[in-house]
Amino acid sequence: MVVAIKPAATENQVLEPFEPVEIAQDRCKGCGLCIDACPKHVLELNGAIVNELGYHPVRLTDAAACTSCALCARVCPDAVFAVYARPRKV
Amino acid sequence: MAALSVVVNPVVGIEPPARPLLMKGNEAMAEAAIQAGCDAYFGYPITPQAELLEWMARRMPELGRVFVQAESELAAINMALGAAATGARVLVSSSSPGISLMAEGMSYLAGSELPMVLINVMRGGPGLGSIGPSQSDYFQATKGHGHGDYRVPVLAPSSIVEAVALVADAFELAERYRSPVMILADGVIGQAMEPVIPTYRIPPRNVGGWELSGADGRTPRVLRSLHLQPEELEVHNRRLQAKFSSIAEREVRWATEDLDDAEIAIVAYGTAARVARTAIERAREHGLKVGLFRPITLWPFPSEALSEIAPRLRAIVVLELSAGQLVEDVRLAIEGRTPVFFHGRTGGMVPTPGEVVDVVRRAWALTAPAIQRTAGDARPARGKPDQYRLPELGPWAAAGRAIPEPAAVAEASPETRRVIYQRPKMLADRSTHYCPGCGHGIIHRLVAELLDEMDLGPRTIGVASVGCSVFAYDYLPVDFVESPHGRAPAVATGVRRVRPDAFVFTYQGDGDLAAIGTAEIVHAAARGERFSVIFVNNGIYGMTGGQMAPTTLLGQRTTSSPTGREAASAGYPIPITEMLALVPGVTYAARGSIADPQLIGRTKAMLRRAFEIQLGGGGLSIVEVLSTCPVGWGMTPTQSMEHLARDVVQTYPLGVLVDRLKGAGAHAGEG
């Protein structure tokens, strides 16, 4: 059982191991409300996976573009998101 | 018949009182409950039990205990359900028509295994009937009362002294078996005045391990009657049946008088037994050997005791203030071995001793002595009830279903991972049964966040309603009591009144609150009950398949308004929160929405304000949350949010409707 997945890596994210969002993938019902709410358009349903509830769960497409605004978490009916602040550069 | 207890009649005409009190039966029963440690009474006026309510109205507040005159018998029994769920010793009383309204609550109390004593001072029926004494509720009381496979112990006093004793016994039985117990009195017992020396008794408290008190340092408890899985419900039912068998075995009570040499037994309870007693004296003056067999527990019925004496009787005469109800149990017990005669009066009429003597004479004339009959009786020995008993599946006392403790939240690795948002601790670590995009999940989460932030979990008692959100108790790990459809505000009233320190909220849908439960919410508001109502309005009956709700928009299509709701036939959407805001008992009323993140934030602020008002001692606080039902509306989650933001708010404008403590700060209502 996958409880949380790392966001999919993209080119933009090469030097960025930080994961702003953790998704409880097996609880996601694929309703898409987070996708509507995301101002950076970096969430999408992962058509490659069917979770144990039978849905395509959401995934973060671009961790570097995520601003940790947590709007996804505020609208999620299934509380699948944990959101972390980006560490400040020293 | 090992464990049977034979009670020799403690009643009428026996002890010459040293210093008698002249008491009305209703008042004597009320005082007996008070002396037995009754914590809370809920009632509604009805003749011929009104004096009981009036006595409690005066005495309970004097003693600092709980008295509420409810808006209906429905509400009263559900207030009792709420109070009983916290382990309080609770009394409810009514008379026949009111008892019918309470049938629902009794079924839920029995299913949830909650102790409570209900007194029925029977009057003539059916329907409104008369206010005269009657015993026409015997079937109702002994055969289950409400729906479902259950029984409750039924105690029938035949004098005021005995009624006083049985009230204390009823509380003891209720707690011993975690079951409602009924006292079946009638208008004569309730209204008559007798000189009595009441013998009060405080039964030892026998509540522990299941009552709701706030899950402070222990696993949350849920008291409920819903078991959707057939396998699970059957296990529950078998456990209940094992309990009922145990009651039937141990708690049977009856009294006999003049039976040693009797050839005819009159079987009667309550007021009918008093008439029988006079008739027996007269019959014996005429040389007819007649005795009395008086059931004190109508359920469990003393079948075995009666069946043992029956073979030596030439006849049995059943006397009732009804058209013949007890007589059926007598016939079942006798199994045809002794002729059974019946005499009954109905409608509030009481048979005279002369009538009864005539019936006894006729029975004597038509029957032969028992010795001639038993010779030809080749009937096999009667089976012991044990052989019909379902196997024990576990101790019945181990009820109350525990929700697993919420899993510990995974430690975020420190430094680099400052948390912006995390699943609240007060949201159980499991996925919900709600459909994709359903607003309940969001609203549950807001409640859980507030329980976390305000540290309310350990003192919270939630009241679940009927609808999709009935399973709120599976997701919010706090103590919960489930209420019948619409009755959550009455149940919460009961909880609140006996648990002043608890944090109490109801979570209700629009069908539950604005249709079947309209009376309960309006009257909880009128009383200014200090609890918070989370009213989730998605304009539809979701759980039953998307029917029209009282809040459905005009023109909205549902499965029961397939061409769209028309005002002409289906009326207008009910602005219940605006209506409630007019009531002075409502300290706070607001309407929020979950249509977008900003509105969700505002809704959370409204809920916080509502909770603070409760904590600060304010009256009822209600937050209506406009929510979605994508499946019921036939929309995608995204479309349903757009519909909510654009269309639903036209009918239900957002905002704070009233805040009677505005500007006074969160705790200004204190004291």
Short mmCIF file of N, CA, C and O in Angstrom, two decimals, chain B residues 536-579:
data_model
loop_
_atom_site.label_atom_id
_atom_site.label_comp_id
_atom_site.label_asym_id
_atom_site.label_seq_id
_atom_site.Cartn_x
_atom_site.Cartn_y
_atom_site.Cartn_z
N VAL B 536 -25.67 20.96 7.44
CA VAL B 536 -25.11 20.81 6.10
C VAL B 536 -26.27 20.77 5.10
O VAL B 536 -27.06 19.84 5.08
N ASN B 537 -26.34 21.83 4.29
CA ASN B 537 -27.44 21.96 3.34
C ASN B 537 -26.94 21.74 1.92
O ASN B 537 -26.27 22.59 1.35
N ASN B 538 -27.28 20.56 1.38
CA ASN B 538 -26.96 20.34 -0.03
C ASN B 538 -28.23 20.18 -0.86
O ASN B 538 -28.20 19.72 -2.00
N GLY B 539 -29.36 20.53 -0.26
CA GLY B 539 -30.59 20.63 -1.03
C GLY B 539 -31.14 19.32 -1.57
O GLY B 539 -31.90 19.33 -2.53
N ILE B 540 -30.81 18.23 -0.91
CA ILE B 540 -31.24 16.95 -1.47
C ILE B 540 -31.14 15.87 -0.40
O ILE B 540 -30.39 16.01 0.56
N TYR B 541 -31.96 14.83 -0.53
CA TYR B 541 -31.78 13.64 0.30
C TYR B 541 -30.77 12.75 -0.39
O TYR B 541 -31.10 12.02 -1.32
N GLY B 542 -29.51 12.85 0.04
CA GLY B 542 -28.45 12.13 -0.65
C GLY B 542 -28.50 10.63 -0.41
O GLY B 542 -28.43 9.82 -1.32
N MET B 543 -28.64 10.25 0.86
CA MET B 543 -28.46 8.84 1.20
C MET B 543 -29.52 7.95 0.58
O MET B 543 -29.27 6.81 0.23
N THR B 544 -30.73 8.49 0.43
CA THR B 544 -31.81 7.66 -0.09
C THR B 544 -31.90 7.73 -1.61
O THR B 544 -32.83 7.17 -2.19
N GLY B 545 -31.00 8.45 -2.24
CA GLY B 545 -30.96 8.41 -3.69
C GLY B 545 -31.36 9.70 -4.38
O GLY B 545 -31.78 9.69 -5.53
N GLY B 546 -31.24 10.82 -3.67
CA GLY B 546 -31.39 12.11 -4.35
C GLY B 546 -32.80 12.60 -4.51
O GLY B 546 -33.17 13.14 -5.56
N GLN B 547 -33.63 12.44 -3.48
CA GLN B 547 -34.98 12.98 -3.54
C GLN B 547 -35.01 14.47 -3.17
O GLN B 547 -34.06 15.01 -2.61
N MET B 548 -36.15 15.08 -3.46
CA MET B 548 -36.34 16.49 -3.13
C MET B 548 -36.32 16.67 -1.60
O MET B 548 -36.96 15.92 -0.87
N ALA B 549 -35.60 17.69 -1.19
CA ALA B 549 -35.53 18.03 0.23
C ALA B 549 -36.31 19.33 0.43
O ALA B 549 -36.65 20.01 -0.54
N PRO B 550 -36.57 19.71 1.68
CA PRO B 550 -37.26 20.98 1.91
C PRO B 550 -36.45 22.16 1.39
O PRO B 550 -37.00 23.22 1.12
N THR B 551 -35.15 21.96 1.25
CA THR B 551 -34.25 23.04 0.84
C THR B 551 -33.95 23.02 -0.66
O THR B 551 -33.22 23.88 -1.15
N THR B 552 -34.47 22.05 -1.37
CA THR B 552 -34.24 21.96 -2.82
C THR B 552 -34.68 23.26 -3.50
O THR B 552 -35.72 23.83 -3.17
N LEU B 553 -33.87 23.72 -4.45
CA LEU B 553 -34.16 24.99 -5.13
C LEU B 553 -35.39 24.83 -6.03
O LEU B 553 -35.67 23.74 -6.53
N LEU B 554 -36.09 25.94 -6.25
CA LEU B 554 -37.18 25.93 -7.23
C LEU B 554 -36.59 25.56 -8.59
O LEU B 554 -35.54 26.08 -8.98
N GLY B 555 -37.27 24.68 -9.27
CA GLY B 555 -36.80 24.26 -10.59
C GLY B 555 -35.78 23.15 -10.56
O GLY B 555 -35.49 22.55 -11.60
N GLN B 556 -35.24 22.85 -9.39
CA GLN B 556 -34.20 21.81 -9.31
C GLN B 556 -34.80 20.43 -9.52
O GLN B 556 -35.81 20.08 -8.91
N ARG B 557 -34.15 19.65 -10.37
CA ARG B 557 -34.62 18.30 -10.62
C ARG B 557 -34.02 17.34 -9.61
O ARG B 557 -32.81 17.36 -9.38
N THR B 558 -34.86 16.53 -9.07
CA THR B 558 -34.42 15.47 -8.16
C THR B 558 -35.20 14.22 -8.53
O THR B 558 -36.08 14.26 -9.39
N THR B 559 -34.92 13.12 -7.87
CA THR B 559 -35.63 11.88 -8.22
C THR B 559 -37.10 11.94 -7.81
O THR B 559 -37.91 11.16 -8.30
N SER B 560 -37.45 12.86 -6.93
CA SER B 560 -38.88 12.99 -6.59
C SER B 560 -39.47 14.31 -7.08
O SER B 560 -40.63 14.62 -6.79
N SER B 561 -38.67 15.09 -7.79
CA SER B 561 -39.22 16.24 -8.52
C SER B 561 -38.60 16.20 -9.92
O SER B 561 -37.80 17.05 -10.28
N PRO B 562 -38.96 15.17 -10.67
CA PRO B 562 -38.24 14.90 -11.93
C PRO B 562 -38.35 16.01 -12.96
O PRO B 562 -37.49 16.14 -13.83
N THR B 563 -39.39 16.85 -12.87
CA THR B 563 -39.48 17.96 -13.82
C THR B 563 -39.06 19.27 -13.18
O THR B 563 -39.28 20.35 -13.74
N GLY B 564 -38.47 19.19 -12.03
CA GLY B 564 -38.05 20.40 -11.33
C GLY B 564 -39.05 20.77 -10.25
O GLY B 564 -40.26 20.58 -10.42
N ARG B 565 -38.54 21.29 -9.13
CA ARG B 565 -39.43 21.63 -8.02
C ARG B 565 -40.34 22.78 -8.40
O ARG B 565 -39.87 23.84 -8.83
N GLU B 566 -41.64 22.59 -8.21
CA GLU B 566 -42.61 23.65 -8.47
C GLU B 566 -43.19 24.11 -7.15
O GLU B 566 -43.64 23.30 -6.35
N ALA B 567 -43.24 25.42 -6.98
CA ALA B 567 -43.76 25.96 -5.72
C ALA B 567 -45.22 25.57 -5.51
O ALA B 567 -45.66 25.32 -4.39
N ALA B 568 -45.96 25.50 -6.61
CA ALA B 568 -47.40 25.25 -6.50
C ALA B 568 -47.68 23.92 -5.82
O ALA B 568 -48.63 23.80 -5.05
N SER B 569 -46.88 22.92 -6.12
CA SER B 569 -47.16 21.61 -5.53
C SER B 569 -46.20 21.25 -4.42
O SER B 569 -46.57 20.54 -3.48
N ALA B 570 -44.97 21.72 -4.50
CA ALA B 570 -43.96 21.27 -3.54
C ALA B 570 -43.51 22.39 -2.60
O ALA B 570 -42.64 22.18 -1.77
N GLY B 571 -44.10 23.57 -2.72
CA GLY B 571 -43.75 24.65 -1.81
C GLY B 571 -42.41 25.27 -2.14
O GLY B 571 -41.78 24.95 -3.14
N TYR B 572 -41.98 26.15 -1.26
CA TYR B 572 -40.75 26.91 -1.48
C TYR B 572 -39.61 26.35 -0.65
O TYR B 572 -39.84 25.75 0.40
N PRO B 573 -38.37 26.60 -1.08
CA PRO B 573 -37.23 26.22 -0.24
C PRO B 573 -37.35 26.92 1.12
O PRO B 573 -37.71 28.11 1.17
N ILE B 574 -37.04 26.21 2.16
CA ILE B 574 -37.27 26.75 3.50
C ILE B 574 -35.99 27.42 4.01
O ILE B 574 -34.94 26.79 4.09
N PRO B 575 -36.05 28.72 4.29
CA PRO B 575 -34.85 29.42 4.79
C PRO B 575 -34.75 29.24 6.31
O PRO B 575 -34.96 30.17 7.08
N ILE B 576 -34.42 28.04 6.71
CA ILE B 576 -34.59 27.69 8.12
C ILE B 576 -33.63 28.47 9.01
O ILE B 576 -33.96 28.83 10.13
N THR B 577 -32.44 28.77 8.48
CA THR B 577 -31.48 29.47 9.34
C THR B 577 -31.93 30.91 9.59
O THR B 577 -31.80 31.43 10.70
N GLU B 578 -32.52 31.55 8.54
CA GLU B 578 -33.10 32.88 8.75
C GLU B 578 -34.22 32.82 9.79
O GLU B 578 -34.35 33.70 10.64
N MET B 579 -35.04 31.78 9.68
CA MET B 579 -36.14 31.64 10.63
C MET B 579 -35.59 31.48 12.05
O MET B 579 -36.07 32.11 13.00
#
